[in-house]
XYZ file of C-alpha atoms in Angstrom:
322
model
C -182.061 -151.780 -47.897
C -183.834 -148.556 -47.001
C -187.603 -148.272 -47.375
C -188.672 -144.899 -48.736
C -192.027 -143.144 -48.424
C -193.972 -141.732 -51.369
C -192.845 -138.249 -52.351
C -195.120 -135.356 -51.347
C -195.381 -131.829 -52.651
C -194.442 -130.572 -49.171
C -191.193 -132.548 -49.400
C -190.251 -130.709 -52.572
C -191.286 -127.313 -51.204
C -189.117 -127.729 -48.114
C -185.827 -127.216 -49.979
C -185.298 -125.787 -53.447
C -182.281 -128.081 -53.875
C -184.708 -131.002 -54.001
C -186.451 -129.300 -56.908
C -183.121 -128.715 -58.650
C -182.181 -132.356 -58.052
C -185.452 -133.589 -59.603
C -185.006 -131.382 -62.668
C -181.351 -132.380 -63.041
C -182.150 -136.098 -62.852
C -184.851 -135.695 -65.496
C -182.540 -133.699 -67.797
C -179.692 -136.200 -67.436
C -181.883 -139.232 -68.046
C -181.183 -140.604 -64.558
C -183.503 -143.163 -62.992
C -186.168 -142.326 -60.415
C -187.381 -144.821 -57.820
C -191.161 -145.135 -57.899
C -193.931 -146.531 -55.715
C -195.029 -149.342 -58.031
C -192.977 -149.319 -61.253
C -189.457 -149.767 -59.908
C -186.828 -147.503 -61.499
C -188.053 -145.304 -64.335
C -186.681 -142.648 -66.670
C -188.742 -139.581 -67.545
C -189.181 -139.071 -71.282
C -186.924 -136.300 -72.625
C -189.939 -134.659 -74.298
C -191.399 -134.078 -70.812
C -188.465 -132.014 -69.459
C -190.040 -128.643 -70.268
C -193.271 -129.711 -68.553
C -191.300 -130.903 -65.506
C -189.463 -127.576 -65.258
C -192.686 -125.558 -65.489
C -194.348 -127.660 -62.798
C -191.346 -127.654 -60.472
C -190.826 -123.872 -60.638
C -194.429 -122.636 -60.839
C -194.191 -120.865 -57.472
C -191.823 -117.932 -57.843
C -189.506 -119.716 -60.241
C -188.098 -121.925 -57.479
C -190.735 -124.309 -56.132
C -193.859 -126.220 -57.207
C -197.162 -124.775 -56.010
C -198.824 -126.278 -52.945
C -201.349 -129.015 -53.601
C -200.421 -129.486 -57.272
C -199.485 -132.542 -59.337
C -198.262 -133.306 -62.853
C -198.587 -136.408 -65.044
C -195.441 -137.246 -67.041
C -194.553 -139.933 -69.549
C -191.832 -142.413 -68.523
C -190.308 -145.528 -70.059
C -192.847 -147.523 -68.013
C -195.962 -145.500 -68.728
C -197.545 -142.349 -67.328
C -196.813 -141.463 -63.696
C -197.885 -138.599 -61.455
C -195.435 -136.253 -59.768
C -195.121 -136.395 -56.821
C -197.248 -139.264 -55.493
C -195.960 -142.028 -57.802
C -192.310 -141.245 -57.002
C -190.374 -142.198 -53.867
C -188.733 -139.798 -51.426
C -185.182 -141.036 -51.925
C -182.077 -139.370 -50.497
C -182.054 -136.827 -53.336
C -185.340 -135.470 -52.018
C -184.703 -135.653 -48.264
C -185.392 -139.355 -47.671
C -183.494 -141.177 -44.977
C -181.837 -143.807 -47.106
C -178.108 -144.353 -47.414
C -176.299 -141.075 -48.073
C -179.286 -138.845 -47.303
C -177.502 -137.254 -44.336
C -174.930 -135.674 -46.616
C -177.153 -135.154 -49.645
C -178.533 -131.746 -48.608
C -175.059 -130.501 -47.673
C -173.581 -131.706 -50.955
C -176.332 -130.069 -52.996
C -175.892 -126.776 -51.132
C -172.120 -126.895 -51.726
C -172.572 -127.667 -55.413
C -175.121 -124.882 -55.804
C -172.822 -122.282 -54.232
C -169.697 -123.403 -56.084
C -171.445 -123.497 -59.449
C -172.567 -119.894 -59.072
C -169.146 -118.885 -57.741
C -167.320 -120.596 -60.616
C -169.600 -118.945 -63.157
C -168.718 -115.604 -61.580
C -164.971 -116.336 -61.532
C -165.024 -117.331 -65.202
C -167.049 -114.274 -66.164
C -164.685 -111.894 -64.378
C -161.591 -113.955 -65.296
C -160.257 -114.020 -61.739
C -159.152 -116.752 -59.309
C -161.159 -115.423 -56.368
C -163.616 -112.781 -55.243
C -163.558 -110.414 -52.290
C -166.084 -111.658 -49.747
C -167.208 -109.702 -46.689
C -168.102 -111.985 -43.806
C -168.320 -111.438 -40.056
C -166.777 -107.970 -40.231
C -163.750 -108.842 -42.359
C -162.976 -109.142 -46.069
C -161.447 -112.382 -47.337
C -160.468 -114.017 -50.619
C -163.028 -116.642 -51.631
C -162.044 -119.184 -54.295
C -164.279 -122.107 -53.261
C -166.434 -123.591 -50.530
C -165.537 -127.090 -49.268
C -166.799 -129.535 -46.665
C -165.360 -128.738 -43.233
C -162.817 -131.202 -41.872
C -161.959 -131.900 -38.236
C -163.632 -132.787 -34.937
C -164.357 -131.145 -31.588
C -164.296 -133.385 -28.506
C -164.685 -136.335 -30.867
C -167.864 -134.935 -32.468
C -168.671 -133.339 -35.785
C -167.762 -129.626 -35.722
C -170.274 -126.779 -35.746
C -169.000 -125.719 -39.151
C -170.432 -127.613 -42.109
C -168.597 -125.693 -44.827
C -165.300 -123.867 -45.086
C -164.449 -121.029 -47.451
C -160.921 -121.314 -48.846
C -158.767 -118.844 -50.766
C -156.954 -119.379 -54.059
C -154.194 -121.260 -52.222
C -156.580 -123.656 -50.487
C -156.164 -122.022 -47.066
C -159.302 -121.848 -44.851
C -160.645 -118.303 -44.501
C -164.115 -118.563 -42.952
C -166.620 -121.071 -41.580
C -170.318 -121.643 -42.251
C -173.026 -123.564 -40.376
C -175.717 -124.603 -42.838
C -179.236 -126.008 -42.606
C -181.398 -127.131 -45.504
C -184.912 -125.726 -45.782
C -186.660 -122.370 -45.725
C -188.160 -121.807 -42.257
C -187.260 -122.120 -38.577
C -189.197 -125.402 -38.441
C -186.631 -126.937 -40.777
C -183.915 -126.793 -38.111
C -183.364 -130.028 -36.178
C -181.541 -128.260 -33.362
C -179.119 -125.411 -32.843
C -176.756 -127.366 -30.640
C -176.351 -130.229 -28.193
C -175.752 -129.990 -24.462
C -173.367 -132.876 -23.839
C -170.079 -130.972 -24.140
C -167.793 -131.216 -21.092
C -167.968 -127.463 -20.527
C -171.682 -127.854 -19.663
C -171.231 -130.465 -16.929
C -171.857 -127.895 -14.180
C -174.064 -125.409 -16.009
C -176.829 -124.437 -13.580
C -179.463 -123.613 -16.223
C -179.043 -126.903 -18.054
C -178.969 -128.803 -14.768
C -182.160 -127.066 -13.608
C -184.001 -127.988 -16.798
C -182.851 -131.615 -16.699
C -183.788 -131.902 -13.008
C -187.277 -130.530 -13.657
C -187.905 -133.124 -16.361
C -186.394 -135.927 -14.278
C -188.650 -135.111 -11.343
C -191.727 -135.237 -13.564
C -190.621 -138.455 -15.285
C -188.123 -140.444 -13.182
C -188.555 -143.438 -15.516
C -188.070 -141.433 -18.697
C -190.348 -139.886 -21.301
C -193.229 -141.614 -23.045
C -194.453 -141.211 -26.608
C -195.639 -137.688 -27.404
C -194.128 -136.007 -24.338
C -192.093 -132.842 -24.944
C -190.995 -130.001 -22.666
C -189.276 -126.679 -23.215
C -187.944 -123.622 -21.414
C -186.549 -120.278 -22.595
C -182.755 -120.040 -22.675
C -181.917 -116.836 -20.795
C -178.131 -117.242 -20.826
C -176.975 -115.456 -24.001
C -173.607 -117.203 -23.898
C -175.368 -120.566 -24.143
C -177.429 -119.334 -27.087
C -174.351 -118.052 -28.905
C -172.506 -121.325 -28.334
C -175.473 -123.292 -29.677
C -175.733 -121.032 -32.720
C -172.077 -120.491 -33.581
C -170.209 -123.241 -31.759
C -168.848 -124.271 -28.349
C -165.767 -122.056 -28.773
C -167.801 -118.887 -29.353
C -166.130 -117.130 -26.408
C -162.703 -117.518 -28.021
C -163.722 -114.807 -30.546
C -161.511 -116.591 -33.092
C -163.277 -118.025 -36.172
C -162.842 -121.791 -36.385
C -164.682 -125.028 -37.069
C -166.147 -124.614 -33.566
C -166.910 -120.897 -33.820
C -168.486 -120.181 -37.199
C -168.679 -116.833 -38.941
C -172.241 -117.205 -40.204
C -175.145 -119.642 -40.254
C -177.395 -119.969 -43.283
C -180.764 -121.553 -43.999
C -181.319 -122.779 -47.561
C -179.314 -122.115 -50.690
C -176.528 -119.566 -50.373
C -176.269 -116.872 -53.042
C -173.578 -114.286 -53.696
C -174.685 -110.654 -53.770
C -172.504 -107.818 -55.068
C -172.126 -104.899 -52.679
C -169.737 -102.334 -54.102
C -166.223 -103.794 -54.315
C -167.054 -107.031 -52.510
C -169.701 -109.748 -52.196
C -171.775 -111.113 -49.312
C -173.525 -114.455 -48.860
C -177.327 -114.305 -48.603
C -179.933 -117.017 -47.942
C -183.508 -117.452 -46.687
C -182.244 -116.690 -43.187
C -178.734 -115.855 -42.007
C -177.013 -114.934 -38.799
C -173.609 -113.358 -38.312
C -171.523 -114.380 -35.312
C -173.011 -112.558 -32.305
C -176.518 -112.102 -33.735
C -179.171 -113.228 -31.247
C -182.071 -115.242 -32.773
C -185.565 -113.805 -32.292
C -189.181 -114.654 -33.133
C -189.654 -118.232 -34.343
C -185.855 -118.595 -34.313
C -185.652 -117.796 -30.586
C -183.591 -120.396 -28.695
C -185.227 -122.718 -26.146
C -184.220 -125.791 -24.174
C -186.203 -128.649 -25.688
C -186.500 -132.305 -24.730
C -188.619 -134.908 -26.525
C -189.356 -138.606 -26.508
C -187.253 -140.622 -28.946
C -188.165 -144.226 -28.190
C -185.435 -146.729 -27.468
C -182.755 -144.894 -29.416
C -180.958 -143.629 -26.320
C -181.087 -141.333 -23.315
C -180.739 -137.559 -23.074
C -177.575 -136.654 -21.138
C -176.574 -133.155 -20.054
C -175.003 -131.476 -17.023
C -174.312 -134.815 -15.360
C -177.976 -135.888 -15.538
C -179.910 -138.162 -17.872
C -183.508 -138.743 -18.942
C -184.397 -142.083 -20.501
C -185.861 -142.411 -23.977
C -185.256 -138.768 -24.800
C -183.262 -136.272 -26.828
C -182.335 -132.862 -25.451
C -180.776 -129.751 -26.947
C -181.242 -126.095 -27.786
C -183.823 -125.718 -30.559
C -185.647 -122.862 -32.313
C -189.021 -121.955 -30.819
C -190.688 -123.019 -34.078
C -190.045 -126.671 -33.221
C -192.415 -126.457 -30.248
C -195.721 -128.221 -30.909
C -199.138 -127.455 -29.457
C -198.740 -130.319 -26.971
C -195.313 -129.202 -25.682
C -195.307 -128.066 -22.068
C -193.279 -125.173 -20.725
C -191.583 -125.913 -17.389
């Protein structure tokens, strides 16, 4: 059984879907796991108070450093510290890996379905990556690439269920919320000189592998590598697919009307071929990860490490540039 940490206000502020999940659970009378009271149900008379607290910052998030006492079936408890960070709120228990994706899908489809019912149509015209498609729903992407999960997380289908476009999605609001843009273990990178150079530099510094707290990075100067990390390993094919996505999005995806068609907007988006800049700039990044495996890329390996292409925002003050 998974062991969850106490919920923090920063956990809720990281992704508005976590806020929506908390409100929904309270409204539906679902149970919440707590630090010391086991499973509890928030009193229905407290729902309005919960909503006000959870959306005090701009109508979407709770304010930093705040708390709220609510009545439950087991007495008064304080949000957030008395509640546990279960999978609904970004915890790493069973199902948490798909929770954020599922919530983002549900959020998009609910808004889309409301729009379809209002306009009494089976689909909308959606402009994405330079073309206009019929959008009837967004579904979880199916398929693999070289035995791994595809770059695409979500697929837009038309009214006949035929795939039309592909989306890479990350939960959160800032560049720091990305885990990585892409891995470096694909076969096509076995002889890549830039990846090999980076791996060799780390290996020479640490022939026995990384130790706790050690991280290194280097700018990625090869634009093709950046595009493949951002949009998928088949970026050069120029054909949209599960391994060459049309757009990437950070946070909830909303539909915006633009004349005769709609576009998808989020906290941060990129259309196939857009180069990330600022805190989203792409860098090679390798970090210690204990005994969970070795970093392998371009025919080389570094023990006790994970390597990939990450946004610059993931670099800490102790990271060293090599």
